[in-house]
Amino acid sequence: RGMIGVEPMSLAVDIFRYFVHKDQAWDYESFDVESDVNLASQVIGETLDANNPDIREFVANGGKLLVYHGWADPGISPFNSVRYYESVQDSVGPSVGSSMQLFMVPGMGHCGGGEGPATVDTIAVMDQWVQTGETPDRIVASRIRNGEVDRTRPLCAFPAVAVYDGSGSTDN
């Protein structure tokens, strides 16, 4: 408990409460690592398993997978997404880039927020990808404060990284 603060992340509690135990009254204070993790594996393991890198059927059916992860995510290590992306490349081959792209977001927390630009119109990116067939290798993320965009950054498809060229505002 001391490592996670006062209370664990609500998403984790809800997964155990509603999916694993199927008990709205389940309390995280009763969490037992061995029995609860084993039960979770049995009940929802395959459903939530995002470890299988063999997405050949998905690729063969024309699937497009846009993955993004914040480098400042406190809940799930960003290296999990990097490792998964690399394992998909190993499994499917480098041609998977036409069907899957990973964008790492500097300063973004878990699914958004944080100090970095974390707002991306992923639907527009996916729509453009599907409509034109052009794989996105760069997208622009914005940081919005008080309803206004105060910073933008290019995000490059992994493993590329945007580098400031020394000219102009670092906020644009």
PDB file of C-alpha atoms in Angstrom:
ATOM      1  CA  ARG A   1       0.000   0.000   0.000  1.00  0.00           C
ATOM      2  CA  GLY A   2       2.809   2.429   0.782  1.00  0.00           C
ATOM      3  CA  MET A   3       4.201   2.047  -2.747  1.00  0.00           C
ATOM      4  CA  ILE A   4       0.955   2.985  -4.453  1.00  0.00           C
ATOM      5  CA  GLY A   5      -0.163   5.888  -2.325  1.00  0.00           C
ATOM      6  CA  VAL A   6      -3.379   6.094  -0.376  1.00  0.00           C
ATOM      7  CA  GLU A   7      -5.446   4.036  -2.820  1.00  0.00           C
ATOM      8  CA  PRO A   8      -4.625   1.979  -5.907  1.00  0.00           C
ATOM      9  CA  MET A   9      -5.577   3.144  -9.376  1.00  0.00           C
ATOM     10  CA  SER A  10      -9.374   2.970  -9.729  1.00  0.00           C
ATOM     11  CA  LEU A  11      -9.168   1.130 -13.073  1.00  0.00           C
ATOM     12  CA  ALA A  12      -7.245  -1.723 -11.421  1.00  0.00           C
ATOM     13  CA  VAL A  13      -9.748  -1.906  -8.554  1.00  0.00           C
ATOM     14  CA  ASP A  14     -12.674  -1.945 -11.000  1.00  0.00           C
ATOM     15  CA  ILE A  15     -11.116  -4.744 -13.053  1.00  0.00           C
ATOM     16  CA  PHE A  16     -10.806  -6.913  -9.950  1.00  0.00           C
ATOM     17  CA  ARG A  17     -14.188  -5.832  -8.568  1.00  0.00           C
ATOM     18  CA  TYR A  18     -16.320  -6.274 -11.690  1.00  0.00           C
ATOM     19  CA  PHE A  19     -14.453  -8.648 -13.989  1.00  0.00           C
ATOM     20  CA  VAL A  20     -12.433 -10.905 -11.721  1.00  0.00           C
ATOM     21  CA  HIS A  21     -14.614 -11.202  -8.602  1.00  0.00           C
ATOM     22  CA  LYS A  22     -17.902 -10.089 -10.194  1.00  0.00           C
ATOM     23  CA  ASP A  23     -18.718  -8.486  -6.844  1.00  0.00           C
ATOM     24  CA  GLN A  24     -19.553  -4.798  -6.596  1.00  0.00           C
ATOM     25  CA  ALA A  25     -18.751  -4.914  -2.859  1.00  0.00           C
ATOM     26  CA  TRP A  26     -15.208  -6.328  -3.349  1.00  0.00           C
ATOM     27  CA  ASP A  27     -12.678  -4.223  -1.453  1.00  0.00           C
ATOM     28  CA  TYR A  28      -9.071  -3.836  -2.581  1.00  0.00           C
ATOM     29  CA  GLU A  29      -7.992  -4.173   1.064  1.00  0.00           C
ATOM     30  CA  SER A  30      -8.740  -7.899   0.691  1.00  0.00           C
ATOM     31  CA  PHE A  31      -6.409  -8.229  -2.334  1.00  0.00           C
ATOM     32  CA  ASP A  32      -4.177 -11.298  -2.111  1.00  0.00           C
ATOM     33  CA  VAL A  33      -1.399 -11.333  -4.682  1.00  0.00           C
ATOM     34  CA  GLU A  34      -1.236 -15.072  -5.231  1.00  0.00           C
ATOM     35  CA  SER A  35      -4.926 -15.980  -5.231  1.00  0.00           C
ATOM     36  CA  ASP A  36      -6.229 -12.821  -6.935  1.00  0.00           C
ATOM     37  CA  VAL A  37      -3.643 -12.829  -9.701  1.00  0.00           C
ATOM     38  CA  ASN A  38      -4.265 -16.535 -10.345  1.00  0.00           C
ATOM     39  CA  LEU A  39      -8.016 -15.924 -10.416  1.00  0.00           C
ATOM     40  CA  ALA A  40      -7.579 -12.957 -12.776  1.00  0.00           C
ATOM     41  CA  SER A  41      -5.500 -15.108 -15.093  1.00  0.00           C
ATOM     42  CA  GLN A  42      -8.211 -17.780 -15.170  1.00  0.00           C
ATOM     43  CA  VAL A  43     -11.189 -15.433 -15.509  1.00  0.00           C
ATOM     44  CA  ILE A  44      -9.964 -12.714 -17.851  1.00  0.00           C
ATOM     45  CA  GLY A  45      -6.437 -13.697 -18.833  1.00  0.00           C
ATOM     46  CA  GLU A  46      -7.015 -14.361 -22.526  1.00  0.00           C
ATOM     47  CA  THR A  47      -9.541 -11.555 -22.891  1.00  0.00           C
ATOM     48  CA  LEU A  48      -7.136  -8.893 -21.661  1.00  0.00           C
ATOM     49  CA  ASP A  49      -3.936 -10.548 -22.836  1.00  0.00           C
ATOM     50  CA  ALA A  50      -2.087  -8.138 -25.068  1.00  0.00           C
ATOM     51  CA  ASN A  51       1.107 -10.151 -25.243  1.00  0.00           C
ATOM     52  CA  ASN A  52       0.601 -12.294 -28.343  1.00  0.00           C
ATOM     53  CA  PRO A  53       2.734 -10.688 -31.054  1.00  0.00           C
ATOM     54  CA  ASP A  54       1.359 -12.821 -33.865  1.00  0.00           C
ATOM     55  CA  ILE A  55      -1.032 -10.388 -35.550  1.00  0.00           C
ATOM     56  CA  ARG A  56      -0.592 -11.874 -39.030  1.00  0.00           C
ATOM     57  CA  GLU A  57      -4.321 -12.580 -39.418  1.00  0.00           C
ATOM     58  CA  PHE A  58      -5.119  -8.979 -38.424  1.00  0.00           C
ATOM     59  CA  VAL A  59      -2.559  -7.683 -40.942  1.00  0.00           C
ATOM     60  CA  ALA A  60      -3.792 -10.057 -43.676  1.00  0.00           C
ATOM     61  CA  ASN A  61      -7.305  -8.679 -43.211  1.00  0.00           C
ATOM     62  CA  GLY A  62      -6.103  -5.101 -43.763  1.00  0.00           C
ATOM     63  CA  GLY A  63      -6.114  -4.126 -40.088  1.00  0.00           C
ATOM     64  CA  LYS A  64      -4.507  -0.880 -38.956  1.00  0.00           C
ATOM     65  CA  LEU A  65      -3.183  -0.604 -35.404  1.00  0.00           C
ATOM     66  CA  LEU A  66      -2.137   2.793 -34.056  1.00  0.00           C
ATOM     67  CA  VAL A  67      -0.439   2.386 -30.678  1.00  0.00           C
ATOM     68  CA  TYR A  68       0.620   5.281 -28.474  1.00  0.00           C
ATOM     69  CA  HIS A  69       2.067   5.353 -24.994  1.00  0.00           C
ATOM     70  CA  GLY A  70       3.228   8.149 -22.707  1.00  0.00           C
ATOM     71  CA  TRP A  71       6.847   8.091 -21.610  1.00  0.00           C
ATOM     72  CA  ALA A  72       5.636   9.471 -18.237  1.00  0.00           C
ATOM     73  CA  ASP A  73       2.993   6.770 -17.650  1.00  0.00           C
ATOM     74  CA  PRO A  74       3.096   5.923 -13.921  1.00  0.00           C
ATOM     75  CA  GLY A  75       0.757   2.919 -14.215  1.00  0.00           C
ATOM     76  CA  ILE A  76       2.089   0.820 -17.085  1.00  0.00           C
ATOM     77  CA  SER A  77       5.700   0.943 -18.124  1.00  0.00           C
ATOM     78  CA  PRO A  78       6.136   2.568 -21.537  1.00  0.00           C
ATOM     79  CA  PHE A  79       8.732  -0.102 -22.241  1.00  0.00           C
ATOM     80  CA  ASN A  80       5.870  -2.642 -22.329  1.00  0.00           C
ATOM     81  CA  SER A  81       4.604  -1.011 -25.531  1.00  0.00           C
ATOM     82  CA  VAL A  82       8.106  -0.786 -26.970  1.00  0.00           C
ATOM     83  CA  ARG A  83       8.754  -4.476 -26.222  1.00  0.00           C
ATOM     84  CA  TYR A  84       5.385  -5.473 -27.659  1.00  0.00           C
ATOM     85  CA  TYR A  85       5.994  -3.494 -30.851  1.00  0.00           C
ATOM     86  CA  GLU A  86       9.425  -5.077 -31.251  1.00  0.00           C
ATOM     87  CA  SER A  87       8.005  -8.549 -30.625  1.00  0.00           C
ATOM     88  CA  VAL A  88       5.334  -7.956 -33.302  1.00  0.00           C
ATOM     89  CA  GLN A  89       8.090  -6.955 -35.737  1.00  0.00           C
ATOM     90  CA  ASP A  90      10.007 -10.120 -34.842  1.00  0.00           C
ATOM     91  CA  SER A  91       6.874 -12.238 -35.281  1.00  0.00           C
ATOM     92  CA  VAL A  92       5.342 -10.650 -38.386  1.00  0.00           C
ATOM     93  CA  GLY A  93       8.382  -9.030 -39.951  1.00  0.00           C
ATOM     94  CA  PRO A  94       9.314  -5.455 -40.767  1.00  0.00           C
ATOM     95  CA  SER A  95       6.454  -5.155 -43.251  1.00  0.00           C
ATOM     96  CA  VAL A  96       4.121  -4.880 -40.258  1.00  0.00           C
ATOM     97  CA  GLY A  97       4.905  -1.145 -40.362  1.00  0.00           C
ATOM     98  CA  SER A  98       2.228  -0.724 -43.013  1.00  0.00           C
ATOM     99  CA  SER A  99      -0.326  -2.079 -40.513  1.00  0.00           C
ATOM    100  CA  MET A 100       1.017  -1.075 -37.098  1.00  0.00           C
ATOM    101  CA  GLN A 101       2.699   2.079 -35.865  1.00  0.00           C
ATOM    102  CA  LEU A 102       3.879   2.986 -32.365  1.00  0.00           C
ATOM    103  CA  PHE A 103       4.105   6.594 -31.214  1.00  0.00           C
ATOM    104  CA  MET A 104       5.793   7.324 -27.906  1.00  0.00           C
ATOM    105  CA  VAL A 105       4.612  10.568 -26.313  1.00  0.00           C
ATOM    106  CA  PRO A 106       7.135  12.533 -24.208  1.00  0.00           C
ATOM    107  CA  GLY A 107       5.668  13.852 -20.959  1.00  0.00           C
ATOM    108  CA  MET A 108       2.307  12.090 -21.327  1.00  0.00           C
ATOM    109  CA  GLY A 109       0.949  10.114 -18.389  1.00  0.00           C
ATOM    110  CA  HIS A 110      -1.456   7.175 -18.478  1.00  0.00           C
ATOM    111  CA  CYS A 111      -3.748   7.610 -21.514  1.00  0.00           C
ATOM    112  CA  GLY A 112      -3.221  11.373 -21.447  1.00  0.00           C
ATOM    113  CA  GLY A 113      -2.378  14.243 -19.159  1.00  0.00           C
ATOM    114  CA  GLY A 114       1.065  15.096 -17.899  1.00  0.00           C
ATOM    115  CA  GLU A 115       3.390  17.950 -18.762  1.00  0.00           C
ATOM    116  CA  GLY A 116       3.869  17.058 -22.397  1.00  0.00           C
ATOM    117  CA  PRO A 117       1.583  17.425 -25.392  1.00  0.00           C
ATOM    118  CA  ALA A 118      -0.850  14.543 -24.978  1.00  0.00           C
ATOM    119  CA  THR A 119      -3.786  15.418 -27.243  1.00  0.00           C
ATOM    120  CA  VAL A 120      -3.823  13.732 -30.638  1.00  0.00           C
ATOM    121  CA  ASP A 121      -6.788  13.314 -32.946  1.00  0.00           C
ATOM    122  CA  THR A 122      -6.203   9.582 -33.334  1.00  0.00           C
ATOM    123  CA  ILE A 123      -9.482   9.132 -35.201  1.00  0.00           C
ATOM    124  CA  ALA A 124      -8.372  11.602 -37.884  1.00  0.00           C
ATOM    125  CA  VAL A 125      -4.972   9.884 -38.104  1.00  0.00           C
ATOM    126  CA  MET A 126      -6.617   6.467 -38.483  1.00  0.00           C
ATOM    127  CA  ASP A 127      -9.151   7.789 -41.000  1.00  0.00           C
ATOM    128  CA  GLN A 128      -6.373   9.299 -43.124  1.00  0.00           C
ATOM    129  CA  TRP A 129      -4.378   6.071 -42.911  1.00  0.00           C
ATOM    130  CA  VAL A 130      -7.315   3.924 -43.995  1.00  0.00           C
ATOM    131  CA  GLN A 131      -8.534   6.319 -46.706  1.00  0.00           C
ATOM    132  CA  THR A 132      -5.155   7.017 -48.341  1.00  0.00           C
ATOM    133  CA  GLY A 133      -3.225   3.876 -47.466  1.00  0.00           C
ATOM    134  CA  GLU A 134      -0.324   6.115 -46.388  1.00  0.00           C
ATOM    135  CA  THR A 135       1.186   4.901 -43.136  1.00  0.00           C
ATOM    136  CA  PRO A 136       1.595   7.749 -40.664  1.00  0.00           C
ATOM    137  CA  ASP A 137       5.231   8.323 -39.753  1.00  0.00           C
ATOM    138  CA  ARG A 138       4.635  11.635 -37.983  1.00  0.00           C
ATOM    139  CA  ILE A 139       1.676  13.064 -36.087  1.00  0.00           C
ATOM    140  CA  VAL A 140       1.292  16.274 -34.131  1.00  0.00           C
ATOM    141  CA  ALA A 141       0.366  16.279 -30.446  1.00  0.00           C
ATOM    142  CA  SER A 142      -0.902  19.324 -28.570  1.00  0.00           C
ATOM    143  CA  ARG A 143      -0.862  20.348 -24.936  1.00  0.00           C
ATOM    144  CA  ILE A 144      -4.030  22.152 -23.938  1.00  0.00           C
ATOM    145  CA  ARG A 145      -4.099  24.364 -20.861  1.00  0.00           C
ATOM    146  CA  ASN A 146      -7.170  26.392 -19.882  1.00  0.00           C
ATOM    147  CA  GLY A 147      -8.836  25.432 -23.152  1.00  0.00           C
ATOM    148  CA  GLU A 148      -5.996  26.758 -25.309  1.00  0.00           C
ATOM    149  CA  VAL A 149      -3.214  24.955 -27.168  1.00  0.00           C
ATOM    150  CA  ASP A 150       0.023  26.208 -25.602  1.00  0.00           C
ATOM    151  CA  ARG A 151       2.432  23.676 -27.077  1.00  0.00           C
ATOM    152  CA  THR A 152       2.649  21.285 -30.000  1.00  0.00           C
ATOM    153  CA  ARG A 153       5.188  18.585 -30.739  1.00  0.00           C
ATOM    154  CA  PRO A 154       5.708  16.230 -33.634  1.00  0.00           C
ATOM    155  CA  LEU A 155       5.576  12.589 -32.654  1.00  0.00           C
ATOM    156  CA  CYS A 156       7.561  10.256 -34.867  1.00  0.00           C
ATOM    157  CA  ALA A 157       6.789   6.613 -35.487  1.00  0.00           C
ATOM    158  CA  PHE A 158       8.988   4.501 -33.224  1.00  0.00           C
ATOM    159  CA  PRO A 159      11.957   4.211 -33.166  1.00  0.00           C
ATOM    160  CA  ALA A 160      12.402   7.678 -34.705  1.00  0.00           C
ATOM    161  CA  VAL A 161      12.469  10.650 -32.327  1.00  0.00           C
ATOM    162  CA  ALA A 162      11.729  14.302 -33.084  1.00  0.00           C
ATOM    163  CA  VAL A 163      14.750  16.537 -32.470  1.00  0.00           C
ATOM    164  CA  TYR A 164      14.645  20.316 -32.043  1.00  0.00           C
ATOM    165  CA  ASP A 165      16.604  21.925 -34.871  1.00  0.00           C
ATOM    166  CA  GLY A 166      17.486  25.051 -32.870  1.00  0.00           C
ATOM    167  CA  SER A 167      15.249  27.525 -34.685  1.00  0.00           C
ATOM    168  CA  GLY A 168      11.870  28.894 -33.642  1.00  0.00           C
ATOM    169  CA  SER A 169       9.866  28.408 -30.474  1.00  0.00           C
ATOM    170  CA  THR A 170      10.114  25.037 -28.760  1.00  0.00           C
ATOM    171  CA  ASP A 171       6.359  25.329 -28.183  1.00  0.00           C
ATOM    172  CA  ASN A 172       5.574  25.082 -31.910  1.00  0.00           C
TER     173      ASN A 172
END
